Amino acid sequence: MLADFLAGWAAGGAGLLIGHPLDTVKARLQTMNAYSGILDCFTKTLRNESVGGLYKGMLVPFLSAGAQHSLIFLAYGGALKLLHPGESNVDARKDLPMREILLASICGTMLQLGPAIPIEMVKTKLQVQRENATLARKDQLLYRGPVDCLFKTYQYNGFMGLFKGGQVMFYRDNIGFLFYLPVYEGLLRLFRKNDLDNAAFQMLAGGIAGSTSWFSICPLEVLKKIEFRRIKYMRRSTCGNWREKFDEKKGSRPFIEAVWPLPNMWSLTPLLLTLGVAVALENGLARTPPMGWMSWTAFYCELNCTKYPTGCINERLYMDMADRLASDGYREAGYVSVHVDDCWMERNRDGAGVLVADRERFPSGMQALAQYTHTRGLKFGIYEDYGTLTCGGYPGSYGYLKIDAQTFANWEVDYLKLDGCNINLDLMPIGYPQMERELNATGRPIVYSCSWPAYLIDHPHLVNYHVIGKSCNLWRNFDDINSSWKSIQSIINYYDHNQDKHIPTHGPGRWHDPDMLVIGNKGITVDMSIAQMTIWCIWSAPLIMSNDLRIIGKEFREILLNREAIAIDQDPLGVMGRLVANTTDIGVYVKPITPTAGSRTSFAIGILNRNITNAKTVEVVLWTLGLKDEAGYRVKDVWEKSDLGILKPSDKLRTQVNPTGAALFRAELVNQAPSPDRPFFFGDVPNDAFFRPGRVFNERKLSGNYNPYAFSNEY
Ligand code: GLA
């Protein structure tokens, strides 16, 4: 709400600086007959009164427009918060029903009306008090300034005189805001749907919303000025004034005259408001966690193609993997990208500063490789580093962000992993958002993966995922994975410990990336593979494999291709599941998924056994995990591929979990009839008190030693 308040203030104040001169022209055209048109009014005012003339009456709204807009957005944001007490993620606003946007914008209108009526009146009186633009002498003016105007109005017309014209303002603002915010939010949704969620379209939405709203209120705006201005009209009713104005020779002209200076405050304010926030907003990509194949953890920086012809970083490797993705069922299951990692470049840029792919290992060049993947229905990802050099010592993007972004776009790259080696940490908050802007500027949709927070692991206070999420579609935040249980376990521990920080900042378009799937590699058993896949799917984590798809065992391939597990990962809600119960060996995770009914959701349940030698029997009563829907849940065991039938909240889920293994269940709402309560949205989940560890730990019914805060370190 504070953000709403401040953004409203900034937008109001800034909008006025540009908008006020136009507003003055508009006010004069509406109320005086001294000008033949906009330009005439503009030049005459400038000539006779210099620039100050255009800023007449500006002091009051300048001080107050900020406050006014603050009130509007304060009440707007506040009303939405009241309707959704659980919301923590401001972006969830985009999922709200239109009727709520409407209701909230009416609240905003009402709150600002109180101060707005006298302020508008003073402003208008000052703007138009010079009936004839040739009168320039101060002593011929009615009011010396805003305070004088306020005082005189009070003196002549009493306290209620300050609110003359208020009735029209009431209609005007309610009608105006009926269009303003709903049109803005509605257009954003439309643009988002069409993947046009960028700064330019945000501004367009703001501009259209302002203009639509202006068109809708223009006649009332004219009427308002009459009521403010003429004492004789003030005794009439609003309708009487309207009739009178029509009766004047000009007919309806005055009502449409004011349409012309369209780029006025009403249009500029939302434009500027959006300009402020739009510089770093999402690109509309990666609505579900990215899935694909990446070379690093399986092939690292192997350059010796003579010794390892099928295991070195060359174009053949990526072509082979593209072939496998396309022919072995991975693509259909959702693994749609081939990602080149480090060590693909020549050691030097070319004469124009452009990156060059290693001429021996990538003789066809990167664009050809991108096209090879595209013709197989796949996307193409590339690796760079924000620093002076990549982690492997190849040329980094520092000083070349623009050129590199354009190069990648020219090569038809669809995804960029931007690493963070060899750069001063202080530069990260500058460089990563800058690259996002450079990528956007190319006009090519490129998913943007940042390693920014991974390099700040020792400075957690510098990591603000809300900020990172504004620039990056996904981000690494912990150590590199390797093909060992110890590594998988350490990532899970890190994520468990930081779940309160991670969960609210994770969702469509902005994902925490715990690093690659190492399933199918030497050192990783079937149980470990099931464990990694289970937890990654519970987290809605990117599923990017790093293995050798040419020789992978069938049992591992089946784990990777398990459609039920993938559906949990790719669930459109995009919620990161939470560890809700924990013992030394066992961790139980719960993740809200679709189908939903109102605020009720289905769930995925993951149970991890960290013990490396003993299988564990786990018994858990559904309601203790937050599965409280009375009609119960249809429960399926994802790995066993069995149907456990319908379980009620008081029923126990019982399962045996292998050492270093996991179980995964899908519990779908039985009663999916829409409930009368408010709809589910992303912000609900992290704030639901039931998911707070403390409560659940106290109510847990798990076998094993109870130690709520023990995050096992035994691998
Ligand atoms: C870093 C990244 C890895 C990999 C290497 C390449 O360590 O975290 O994923 O890209 O760099 O050098």
XYZ file of C-alpha atoms and ligand atoms in Angstrom:
727
model
C 0.000 0.000 0.000
C 2.892 2.305 0.726
C 4.121 1.569 -2.779
C 0.692 2.496 -4.160
C 0.738 5.685 -2.133
C 4.205 6.715 -3.283
C 3.705 5.716 -6.909
C 0.468 7.704 -6.927
C 2.250 10.737 -5.523
C 5.103 10.575 -7.988
C 2.787 10.077 -10.933
C 0.471 12.881 -9.875
C 3.273 15.370 -9.347
C 5.181 14.481 -12.482
C 2.074 14.354 -14.641
C 1.169 17.860 -13.568
C 4.430 19.437 -14.636
C 3.808 18.420 -18.204
C 0.065 18.372 -18.129
C -0.725 21.677 -16.479
C -0.022 23.969 -19.441
C -2.306 21.809 -21.547
C -4.826 21.824 -18.777
C -4.733 25.628 -18.722
C -5.330 25.788 -22.467
C -8.184 23.382 -22.057
C -9.723 25.364 -19.209
C -9.528 28.598 -21.165
C -10.982 27.076 -24.308
C -13.824 25.648 -22.310
C -14.724 28.886 -20.615
C -13.572 31.822 -22.752
C -14.345 33.023 -26.202
C -11.072 34.896 -26.612
C -9.228 32.250 -28.635
C -9.720 30.699 -32.033
C -8.105 27.367 -31.130
C -5.470 25.549 -29.136
C -2.515 27.107 -30.867
C -4.017 30.572 -30.637
C -4.687 30.160 -26.939
C -1.215 28.765 -26.408
C 0.622 31.529 -28.238
C -1.544 34.343 -26.844
C -1.042 33.124 -23.307
C 2.677 32.818 -23.856
C 2.920 36.234 -25.463
C 0.844 38.064 -22.892
C 1.738 36.219 -19.740
C 4.901 34.335 -20.686
C 5.448 30.759 -19.465
C 4.010 31.625 -16.071
C 0.618 32.076 -17.718
C 0.507 28.440 -18.672
C 1.352 27.452 -15.128
C -1.325 29.685 -13.583
C -3.047 28.022 -10.672
C -0.560 25.236 -10.637
C 0.745 25.632 -7.112
C -2.291 24.154 -5.443
C -2.630 21.108 -7.662
C 1.151 20.685 -7.709
C 1.185 20.326 -3.982
C -2.009 18.416 -3.991
C -2.081 16.369 -7.208
C 0.527 14.088 -5.740
C -1.538 13.768 -2.609
C -4.697 13.281 -4.630
C -3.225 10.480 -6.698
C -1.747 9.008 -3.572
C -5.232 8.883 -2.107
C -6.627 7.284 -5.236
C -4.006 4.576 -5.361
C -3.937 4.163 -1.599
C -7.637 3.408 -1.527
C -7.414 1.383 -4.732
C -4.597 -0.818 -3.417
C -6.113 -0.841 0.063
C -9.492 -2.020 -1.170
C -7.884 -4.847 -3.125
C -5.911 -5.818 -0.038
C -9.086 -5.806 2.019
C -10.744 -8.087 -0.504
C -7.675 -10.330 -0.434
C -6.194 -10.163 3.025
C -3.657 -12.858 2.219
C -1.985 -11.222 -0.740
C 1.735 -10.707 -0.480
C 2.647 -10.588 -4.127
C 1.624 -7.316 -5.739
C 1.624 -8.941 -9.129
C -1.260 -11.113 -8.057
C -3.351 -8.020 -8.789
C -3.399 -9.051 -12.399
C -5.374 -12.164 -11.521
C -8.200 -10.287 -9.853
C -11.697 -10.230 -11.289
C -12.651 -7.029 -13.070
C -15.525 -6.300 -10.729
C -13.013 -5.998 -7.896
C -10.814 -3.652 -9.905
C -13.917 -1.574 -10.510
C -14.944 -1.586 -6.891
C -11.443 -0.667 -5.753
C -11.173 2.161 -8.253
C -14.486 3.562 -6.994
C -13.039 3.482 -3.452
C -10.036 5.413 -4.775
C -12.339 7.954 -6.428
C -14.369 8.517 -3.290
C -11.385 9.072 -1.055
C -9.831 11.668 -3.323
C -13.082 13.565 -3.900
C -13.012 15.336 -0.523
C -9.832 17.345 -1.097
C -10.191 17.289 -4.883
C -13.332 19.428 -5.095
C -12.007 22.673 -3.512
C -8.592 22.149 -5.098
C -10.059 21.807 -8.569
C -12.179 24.843 -7.993
C -9.290 27.046 -6.916
C -7.202 25.825 -9.794
C -9.891 26.527 -12.346
C -10.732 29.943 -10.960
C -7.097 30.960 -11.145
C -6.623 29.556 -14.622
C -9.528 31.399 -16.136
C -9.838 34.539 -14.054
C -8.412 36.639 -16.852
C -11.571 36.890 -18.951
C -9.652 38.576 -21.642
C -6.093 37.571 -22.366
C -5.121 41.150 -23.111
C -5.735 42.212 -19.533
C -2.387 41.889 -17.913
C -2.459 44.134 -14.918
C -2.333 42.481 -11.566
C -4.814 44.799 -9.892
C -7.471 43.804 -12.360
C -7.351 40.217 -11.210
C -9.967 38.807 -8.903
C -7.652 36.580 -6.898
C -4.020 37.108 -5.992
C -3.253 33.446 -5.534
C -4.620 30.135 -4.281
C -4.938 31.140 -0.633
C -6.669 34.382 -1.577
C -8.986 32.506 -3.886
C -9.801 29.950 -1.219
C -10.376 32.642 1.350
C -12.556 34.797 -0.915
C -14.647 31.836 -1.963
C -15.185 30.995 1.676
C -15.949 34.628 2.450
C -18.505 35.083 -0.313
C -20.063 31.651 -0.454
C -19.501 30.126 2.959
C -17.985 26.746 3.731
C -20.269 24.893 1.362
C -19.155 27.291 -1.344
C -15.835 25.487 -1.316
C -17.685 22.412 -2.469
C -19.727 24.044 -5.208
C -19.568 21.946 -8.311
C -18.911 18.941 -6.110
C -21.915 17.122 -7.461
C -20.501 17.330 -10.976
C -17.088 16.306 -9.723
C -18.726 13.320 -8.079
C -20.277 12.202 -11.364
C -17.221 13.144 -13.352
C -14.726 11.249 -11.250
C -16.881 8.209 -10.784
C -17.497 7.957 -14.490
C -13.860 8.726 -15.238
C -12.522 6.122 -12.892
C -15.061 3.624 -14.079
C -12.978 3.681 -17.241
C -9.534 4.635 -16.022
C -8.234 1.719 -13.951
C -10.425 -1.042 -15.422
C -9.429 -0.031 -18.954
C -5.786 0.063 -17.892
C -5.875 -3.338 -16.175
C -8.032 -4.820 -18.931
C -5.627 -3.734 -21.656
C -2.656 -5.066 -19.711
C -4.347 -8.442 -19.575
C -5.066 -8.359 -23.265
C -1.460 -7.460 -24.069
C -0.140 -10.079 -21.666
C -2.273 -12.734 -23.317
C -0.661 -11.837 -26.615
C 2.837 -11.850 -25.146
C 3.026 -8.077 -25.440
C 3.790 -7.424 -21.830
C 6.545 -4.882 -22.300
C 7.192 -1.279 -21.388
C 5.851 0.161 -24.624
C 2.547 -1.635 -24.315
C 2.260 -0.734 -20.638
C 2.552 2.894 -21.641
C 0.055 2.426 -24.422
C -2.394 0.908 -21.934
C -1.892 3.874 -19.612
C -2.390 6.354 -22.439
C -5.520 4.677 -23.783
C -6.965 4.382 -20.289
C -6.357 8.087 -19.655
C -7.845 9.126 -22.967
C -10.883 6.859 -22.681
C -11.523 8.189 -19.266
C -11.147 11.756 -20.537
C -13.597 11.264 -23.377
C -16.110 9.894 -20.938
C -15.994 12.877 -18.645
C -15.481 15.716 -21.046
C -19.028 17.152 -20.928
C -19.054 16.999 -17.160
C -15.682 18.681 -17.088
C -17.137 21.641 -18.969
C -20.106 21.784 -16.667
C -17.891 21.673 -13.631
C -16.074 24.773 -14.772
C -19.295 26.669 -15.278
C -20.392 25.848 -11.805
C -17.069 26.847 -10.334
C -16.944 30.069 -12.191
C -20.258 31.776 -12.347
C -22.022 32.813 -9.243
C -25.337 33.008 -11.089
C -25.075 29.415 -12.204
C -24.303 28.312 -8.729
C -27.842 28.877 -7.640
C -29.143 26.635 -10.366
C -29.293 22.896 -10.285
C -26.692 20.958 -12.240
C -29.315 20.058 -14.825
C -30.289 23.690 -15.104
C -26.720 24.608 -15.848
C -26.480 21.955 -18.458
C -29.619 23.150 -20.217
C -28.397 26.706 -20.075
C -25.092 25.801 -21.643
C -26.815 24.015 -24.474
C -29.049 26.987 -25.004
C -26.048 29.188 -25.595
C -25.279 29.803 -29.237
C -22.521 27.287 -29.433
C -24.845 24.371 -28.820
C -22.923 21.297 -27.837
C -19.597 22.617 -29.034
C -18.194 23.571 -25.640
C -18.702 20.031 -24.507
C -16.481 18.612 -27.164
C -14.012 21.453 -27.382
C -12.173 20.235 -24.380
C -11.468 16.927 -26.074
C -8.726 18.435 -28.164
C -5.940 18.934 -25.689
C -6.058 15.194 -25.190
C -2.498 14.741 -24.049
C -3.421 16.419 -20.803
C -2.999 15.338 -17.237
C -5.487 12.545 -17.531
C -3.504 10.872 -20.248
C -0.065 11.853 -19.091
C -0.472 10.793 -15.523
C -1.033 7.135 -16.232
C 1.622 7.333 -18.914
C 4.154 8.601 -16.434
C 2.988 6.240 -13.750
C 3.537 3.324 -16.037
C 6.781 4.738 -17.318
C 8.102 4.566 -13.778
C 7.287 0.946 -13.263
C 7.448 -0.262 -16.826
C 11.183 0.133 -17.275
C 11.683 -3.243 -15.667
C 8.681 -5.424 -16.117
C 8.222 -8.942 -17.270
C 8.596 -9.944 -20.877
C 5.622 -12.286 -20.766
C 7.839 -15.347 -21.245
C 8.317 -18.532 -19.216
C 4.774 -18.702 -17.871
C 5.589 -22.242 -16.775
C 9.040 -23.360 -15.592
C 11.387 -23.823 -18.575
C 12.202 -27.415 -19.598
C 15.061 -28.634 -21.739
C 18.586 -29.949 -21.894
C 21.843 -28.160 -20.967
C 25.393 -29.354 -21.422
C 27.286 -28.162 -18.355
C 26.905 -30.795 -15.617
C 27.282 -33.715 -18.008
C 29.994 -32.349 -20.320
C 31.472 -29.310 -18.533
C 34.152 -27.558 -20.600
C 35.575 -30.561 -22.429
C 37.484 -29.138 -25.362
C 39.370 -32.228 -26.512
C 37.280 -33.503 -29.378
C 40.012 -35.822 -30.569
C 40.068 -37.742 -27.337
C 36.313 -37.415 -26.619
C 34.629 -37.131 -30.024
C 31.136 -37.550 -28.550
C 31.800 -35.865 -25.220
C 33.283 -32.485 -26.075
C 31.622 -29.095 -26.470
C 30.986 -28.926 -30.208
C 28.022 -28.472 -32.491
C 27.632 -32.234 -32.925
C 26.868 -32.625 -29.211
C 23.969 -30.159 -29.370
C 22.700 -31.547 -32.653
C 22.703 -35.057 -31.175
C 20.770 -33.871 -28.140
C 18.296 -31.969 -30.294
C 17.747 -35.194 -32.247
C 17.198 -37.179 -29.060
C 14.798 -34.600 -27.598
C 12.814 -34.691 -30.819
C 12.769 -38.444 -31.313
C 12.679 -40.003 -27.839
C 9.534 -38.400 -26.473
C 11.192 -35.594 -24.503
C 9.907 -32.810 -26.706
C 6.331 -34.062 -26.421
C 6.728 -34.297 -22.651
C 7.739 -30.627 -22.541
C 11.563 -30.640 -22.736
C 11.759 -28.184 -25.587
C 15.099 -26.378 -25.365
C 18.701 -27.161 -26.146
C 21.048 -24.983 -24.120
C 24.663 -24.372 -25.019
C 26.692 -23.656 -21.870
C 30.170 -22.176 -21.397
C 33.202 -22.714 -23.660
C 31.484 -22.272 -27.022
C 33.421 -19.155 -28.024
C 36.637 -18.119 -29.605
C 38.958 -16.464 -27.095
C 38.546 -13.103 -28.818
C 35.726 -11.057 -30.290
C 35.941 -10.086 -33.954
C 37.029 -6.649 -35.175
C 33.530 -5.236 -34.632
C 33.405 -6.545 -31.078
C 31.020 -9.361 -31.956
C 31.319 -12.758 -30.268
C 32.499 -15.603 -32.477
C 31.712 -19.279 -31.949
C 34.804 -21.520 -31.815
C 35.655 -22.007 -35.480
C 36.814 -25.579 -35.111
C 34.172 -26.921 -32.795
C 31.251 -24.942 -34.221
C 32.186 -24.683 -37.910
C 28.599 -23.974 -39.012
C 28.201 -21.134 -36.524
C 25.616 -20.470 -33.880
C 22.804 -19.337 -36.126
C 22.975 -22.590 -38.040
C 22.823 -24.496 -34.766
C 19.836 -22.454 -33.624
C 18.103 -23.225 -36.906
C 18.938 -26.916 -36.552
C 17.075 -26.978 -33.243
C 14.221 -24.814 -34.543
C 13.540 -27.146 -37.453
C 13.105 -29.910 -34.882
C 10.474 -27.915 -33.016
C 12.902 -26.946 -30.272
C 14.170 -23.700 -28.798
C 17.783 -22.633 -28.626
C 19.543 -21.361 -25.502
C 22.974 -19.820 -25.159
C 25.397 -18.960 -22.343
C 27.225 -15.726 -21.581
C 28.538 -13.964 -18.505
C 27.982 -10.407 -17.324
C 31.635 -10.092 -16.285
C 34.789 -9.400 -18.229
C 35.243 -13.148 -18.761
C 32.949 -16.167 -18.444
C 33.642 -18.625 -15.626
C 35.554 -20.695 -18.179
C 37.667 -17.680 -19.211
C 35.974 -16.755 -22.508
C 35.024 -13.174 -23.444
C 32.298 -11.834 -21.136
C 29.572 -9.309 -21.936
C 30.843 -6.507 -19.719
C 30.936 -3.416 -21.926
C 29.263 -5.352 -24.746
C 25.738 -5.922 -23.453
C 24.073 -4.177 -26.374
C 26.175 -5.834 -29.039
C 25.764 -9.255 -27.447
C 22.010 -8.949 -27.016
C 21.721 -8.001 -30.680
C 24.086 -10.804 -31.715
C 21.972 -13.364 -29.862
C 18.806 -12.001 -31.413
C 20.442 -12.156 -34.867
C 21.403 -15.745 -34.224
C 17.771 -16.539 -33.342
C 18.547 -17.376 -29.737
C 15.477 -17.987 -27.541
C 17.033 -18.130 -24.083
C 20.062 -16.567 -22.460
C 21.796 -17.830 -19.326
C 23.856 -14.864 -18.098
C 26.437 -15.993 -15.572
C 28.123 -13.749 -13.002
C 31.832 -14.634 -12.882
C 34.531 -11.950 -13.038
C 32.504 -8.904 -12.151
C 32.280 -6.614 -9.150
C 29.233 -7.608 -7.094
C 28.187 -3.973 -6.780
C 27.581 -3.868 -10.513
C 25.121 -6.750 -10.549
C 21.990 -4.694 -9.797
C 22.965 -2.456 -12.694
C 24.135 -4.938 -15.292
C 21.492 -7.631 -15.024
C 18.534 -5.240 -15.504
C 20.496 -3.500 -18.247
C 20.848 -6.743 -20.168
C 17.131 -7.285 -19.772
C 16.516 -3.932 -21.430
C 18.981 -4.733 -24.195
C 17.273 -8.058 -24.831
C 13.860 -6.372 -24.901
C 15.210 -3.745 -27.250
C 16.071 -6.388 -29.825
C 12.381 -7.174 -30.173
C 13.069 -10.902 -30.069
C 11.440 -12.762 -27.174
C 14.387 -14.174 -25.227
C 13.925 -15.961 -21.905
C 16.395 -14.437 -19.479
C 18.109 -16.572 -16.841
C 20.300 -14.683 -14.371
C 22.972 -16.053 -12.076
C 22.896 -12.756 -10.146
C 21.753 -14.051 -6.716
C 24.020 -17.107 -6.913
C 26.981 -14.779 -6.596
C 25.442 -12.989 -3.628
C 25.056 -16.149 -1.601
C 27.266 -14.760 1.150
C 25.382 -11.467 1.144
C 21.749 -12.536 1.525
C 20.713 -9.019 2.594
C 21.607 -7.851 -0.921
C 19.283 -10.375 -2.530
C 15.819 -9.001 -3.234
C 13.957 -11.509 -5.360
C 11.122 -9.067 -5.999
C 13.648 -6.835 -7.722
C 15.436 -9.676 -9.495
C 12.092 -11.038 -10.680
C 11.380 -7.751 -12.436
C 14.286 -8.341 -14.795
C 14.838 -12.075 -14.908
C 12.599 -14.965 -15.872
C 14.617 -17.340 -13.731
C 17.714 -17.189 -11.621
C 20.266 -19.469 -10.023
C 20.743 -18.750 -6.343
C 22.910 -21.564 -5.032
C 25.979 -23.643 -5.825
C 26.378 -25.605 -9.040
C 24.853 -29.049 -8.909
C 26.994 -32.114 -9.621
C 26.030 -35.732 -10.095
C 25.997 -36.755 -6.433
C 23.425 -37.218 -3.691
C 25.427 -34.861 -1.521
C 24.950 -32.106 -4.044
C 21.212 -32.760 -4.518
C 20.768 -32.875 -0.755
C 22.663 -29.630 -0.179
C 20.431 -27.815 -2.675
C 17.306 -29.189 -1.013
C 18.625 -28.082 2.390
C 19.354 -24.607 1.124
C 15.907 -24.254 -0.418
C 14.234 -25.658 2.726
C 16.002 -23.123 4.906
C 15.090 -20.246 2.632
C 11.577 -21.240 1.664
C 9.930 -18.256 3.340
C 11.993 -15.966 1.159
C 11.637 -18.075 -1.982
C 7.963 -19.018 -2.036
C 6.405 -15.539 -2.265
C 8.773 -14.502 -5.049
C 8.250 -17.545 -7.269
C 5.606 -17.847 -9.956
C 4.802 -17.553 -13.658
C 7.567 -15.670 -15.457
C 9.896 -15.578 -12.456
C 11.366 -18.814 -11.183
C 14.026 -19.807 -8.681
C 16.342 -22.242 -10.432
C 17.877 -24.928 -8.202
C 19.994 -26.022 -11.200
C 19.973 -28.931 -13.608
C 18.450 -32.401 -13.296
C 21.280 -34.913 -13.023
C 19.029 -37.922 -13.564
C 20.663 -40.585 -15.723
C 24.239 -39.755 -14.740
C 26.779 -42.036 -13.078
C 26.496 -41.779 -9.308
C 22.760 -41.088 -9.321
C 20.525 -44.059 -8.499
C 16.889 -44.569 -9.451
C 15.795 -43.540 -5.943
C 17.894 -40.389 -6.036
C 16.464 -39.603 -9.450
C 12.934 -39.986 -8.111
C 13.876 -37.784 -5.159
C 15.297 -35.028 -7.346
C 12.388 -35.126 -9.770
C 9.861 -35.116 -6.898
C 11.303 -32.103 -5.130
C 11.983 -30.142 -8.320
C 8.359 -30.736 -9.399
C 7.064 -29.753 -5.953
C 9.008 -26.504 -6.322
C 7.780 -25.708 -9.850
C 11.482 -25.610 -10.690
C 12.872 -25.420 -14.214
C 13.417 -28.981 -15.462
C 16.643 -28.702 -17.405
C 18.428 -32.003 -17.760
C 22.158 -32.398 -18.028
C 22.924 -35.967 -19.005
C 23.728 -37.999 -22.098
C 20.417 -38.676 -23.789
C 22.166 -40.948 -26.312
C 22.978 -43.562 -23.693
C 20.549 -42.898 -20.830
C 19.011 -45.981 -19.160
C 15.348 -46.726 -19.742
C 14.481 -46.526 -16.033
C 15.893 -42.972 -15.854
C 14.214 -41.919 -19.048
C 10.905 -43.078 -17.607
C 11.413 -40.937 -14.511
C 12.165 -37.905 -16.637
C 9.155 -38.569 -18.835
C 6.633 -39.251 -16.063
C 3.705 -37.155 -17.271
C 2.037 -36.878 -13.858
C 5.214 -35.548 -12.270
C 5.747 -33.094 -15.129
C 2.133 -31.919 -14.861
C 2.742 -31.105 -11.201
C 5.868 -29.152 -12.106
C 4.152 -27.319 -14.940
C 0.918 -26.669 -13.080
C -0.391 -23.281 -14.218
C -0.639 -21.914 -10.679
C 3.166 -22.036 -10.627
C 3.348 -22.151 -6.839
C 6.534 -23.284 -5.137
C 5.592 -26.050 -2.686
C 6.467 -25.787 0.983
C 8.147 -28.104 3.473
C 5.371 -28.406 6.041
C 6.604 -31.203 8.270
C 10.092 -32.292 9.006
C 12.001 -34.869 11.020
C 15.667 -35.802 10.881
C 15.009 -38.144 7.980
C 11.674 -37.188 6.509
C 10.506 -34.006 4.860
C 6.882 -33.615 3.767
C 6.143 -30.999 1.103
C 2.805 -29.659 -0.012
C 2.083 -27.717 -3.188
C -1.258 -26.187 -4.216
C -2.161 -27.108 -7.796
C -5.108 -27.084 -10.162
C -7.946 -27.938 -10.367
C -9.129 -25.278 -7.987
C -12.597 -24.250 -6.901
C -12.752 -20.755 -5.514
C -10.077 -20.530 -2.856
C -9.872 -24.309 -2.534
C -7.055 -26.022 -4.394
C -5.892 -29.500 -5.192
C -2.476 -30.474 -3.878
C 0.689 -32.349 -4.698
C 2.362 -34.009 -1.737
C 6.033 -34.943 -1.785
C 7.681 -37.080 0.872
C 11.470 -37.217 0.950
C 13.550 -39.773 2.866
C 16.985 -38.301 3.512
C 18.241 -41.415 5.298
C 20.882 -43.021 3.114
C 20.479 -46.604 4.344
C 16.992 -47.186 5.769
C 13.596 -47.154 4.147
C 11.021 -45.259 6.227
C 7.324 -45.716 6.684
C 5.530 -42.412 6.754
C 1.986 -41.907 7.929
C 0.369 -38.561 7.720
C -3.193 -37.354 8.309
C -4.268 -35.217 5.387
C -5.671 -32.259 7.324
C -2.385 -31.799 9.175
C -0.892 -30.929 5.807
C -3.617 -28.417 5.044
C -5.836 -30.743 2.990
C -9.056 -29.755 4.684
C -11.732 -30.002 2.027
C -14.607 -31.983 3.487
C -15.526 -33.838 0.320
C -11.966 -35.146 0.244
C -9.394 -35.685 -2.490
C -8.868 -38.294 -5.159
C -5.299 -39.377 -4.479
C -2.895 -40.834 -7.021
C 0.607 -42.162 -6.387
C 2.660 -40.576 -9.157
C 5.634 -42.962 -9.107
C 3.687 -46.153 -8.365
C 1.106 -45.048 -10.940
C -1.685 -46.253 -8.671
C -5.002 -44.756 -7.633
C -5.524 -44.615 -3.869
C -9.176 -43.627 -4.192
C -10.817 -40.839 -2.244
C -9.213 -39.746 1.011
C -10.944 -37.435 3.492
C -9.108 -34.830 5.600
C -9.140 -37.198 8.596
C -7.734 -40.107 6.561
C -4.114 -41.162 6.716
C -1.797 -41.247 3.775
C 0.597 -44.109 4.374
C 3.630 -44.905 2.321
C 7.044 -46.492 2.433
C 9.916 -44.398 1.110
C 13.267 -45.847 0.056
C 16.527 -44.382 1.395
C 17.514 -41.282 -0.620
C 14.154 -41.649 -2.330
C 10.809 -39.904 -2.394
C 7.095 -40.410 -2.900
C 4.876 -38.072 -4.854
C 1.089 -37.871 -4.738
C -1.513 -35.893 -6.589
C -4.588 -35.121 -4.480
C -7.369 -33.652 -6.600
C -10.376 -31.924 -5.084
C -13.402 -34.195 -5.254
C -15.824 -31.302 -4.951
C -14.840 -29.012 -7.767
C -18.078 -27.063 -7.770
C -17.209 -23.387 -7.706
C -17.493 -22.216 -4.138
C -19.141 -18.901 -3.382
C -16.002 -17.483 -1.802
C -13.350 -15.469 -3.544
C -11.189 -17.097 -6.211
C -7.840 -18.602 -5.454
C -4.838 -16.582 -6.371
C -1.139 -16.927 -5.993
C -0.705 -14.666 -2.989
C -2.894 -16.848 -0.798
C -0.542 -19.674 -0.478
C 2.541 -18.414 1.269
C 0.487 -16.484 3.748
C -1.886 -19.195 4.759
C -1.070 -19.607 8.437
C -1.628 -23.308 8.103
C 1.482 -23.585 6.040
C 3.578 -21.863 8.647
C 6.072 -24.451 9.886
C 5.463 -23.840 13.577
C 1.847 -24.865 13.569
C 2.229 -27.885 11.412
C 5.243 -29.162 13.252
C 3.297 -29.120 16.497
C 0.491 -31.080 14.971
C 2.578 -33.470 12.979
C 1.862 -37.168 12.979
C 5.019 -38.546 11.522
C 7.074 -41.528 12.403
C 10.715 -40.953 13.325
C 12.416 -38.630 15.751
C 10.614 -35.356 16.098
C 12.999 -32.553 15.519
C 11.173 -29.747 13.803
C 14.121 -27.593 12.973
C 16.578 -30.289 12.045
C 17.476 -30.078 8.432
C 19.559 -33.164 8.068
C 23.134 -32.802 7.040
C 23.804 -36.507 6.716
C 24.165 -37.441 3.111
C 28.966 -21.370 -13.494
C 27.496 -21.779 -13.623
C 27.407 -23.152 -14.240
C 28.114 -23.187 -15.568
C 29.535 -22.682 -15.435
C 30.197 -22.489 -16.767
O 29.619 -22.141 -12.573
O 26.855 -21.755 -12.396
O 26.050 -23.541 -14.371
O 27.392 -22.404 -16.481
O 29.591 -21.443 -14.738
O 31.484 -22.014 -16.638
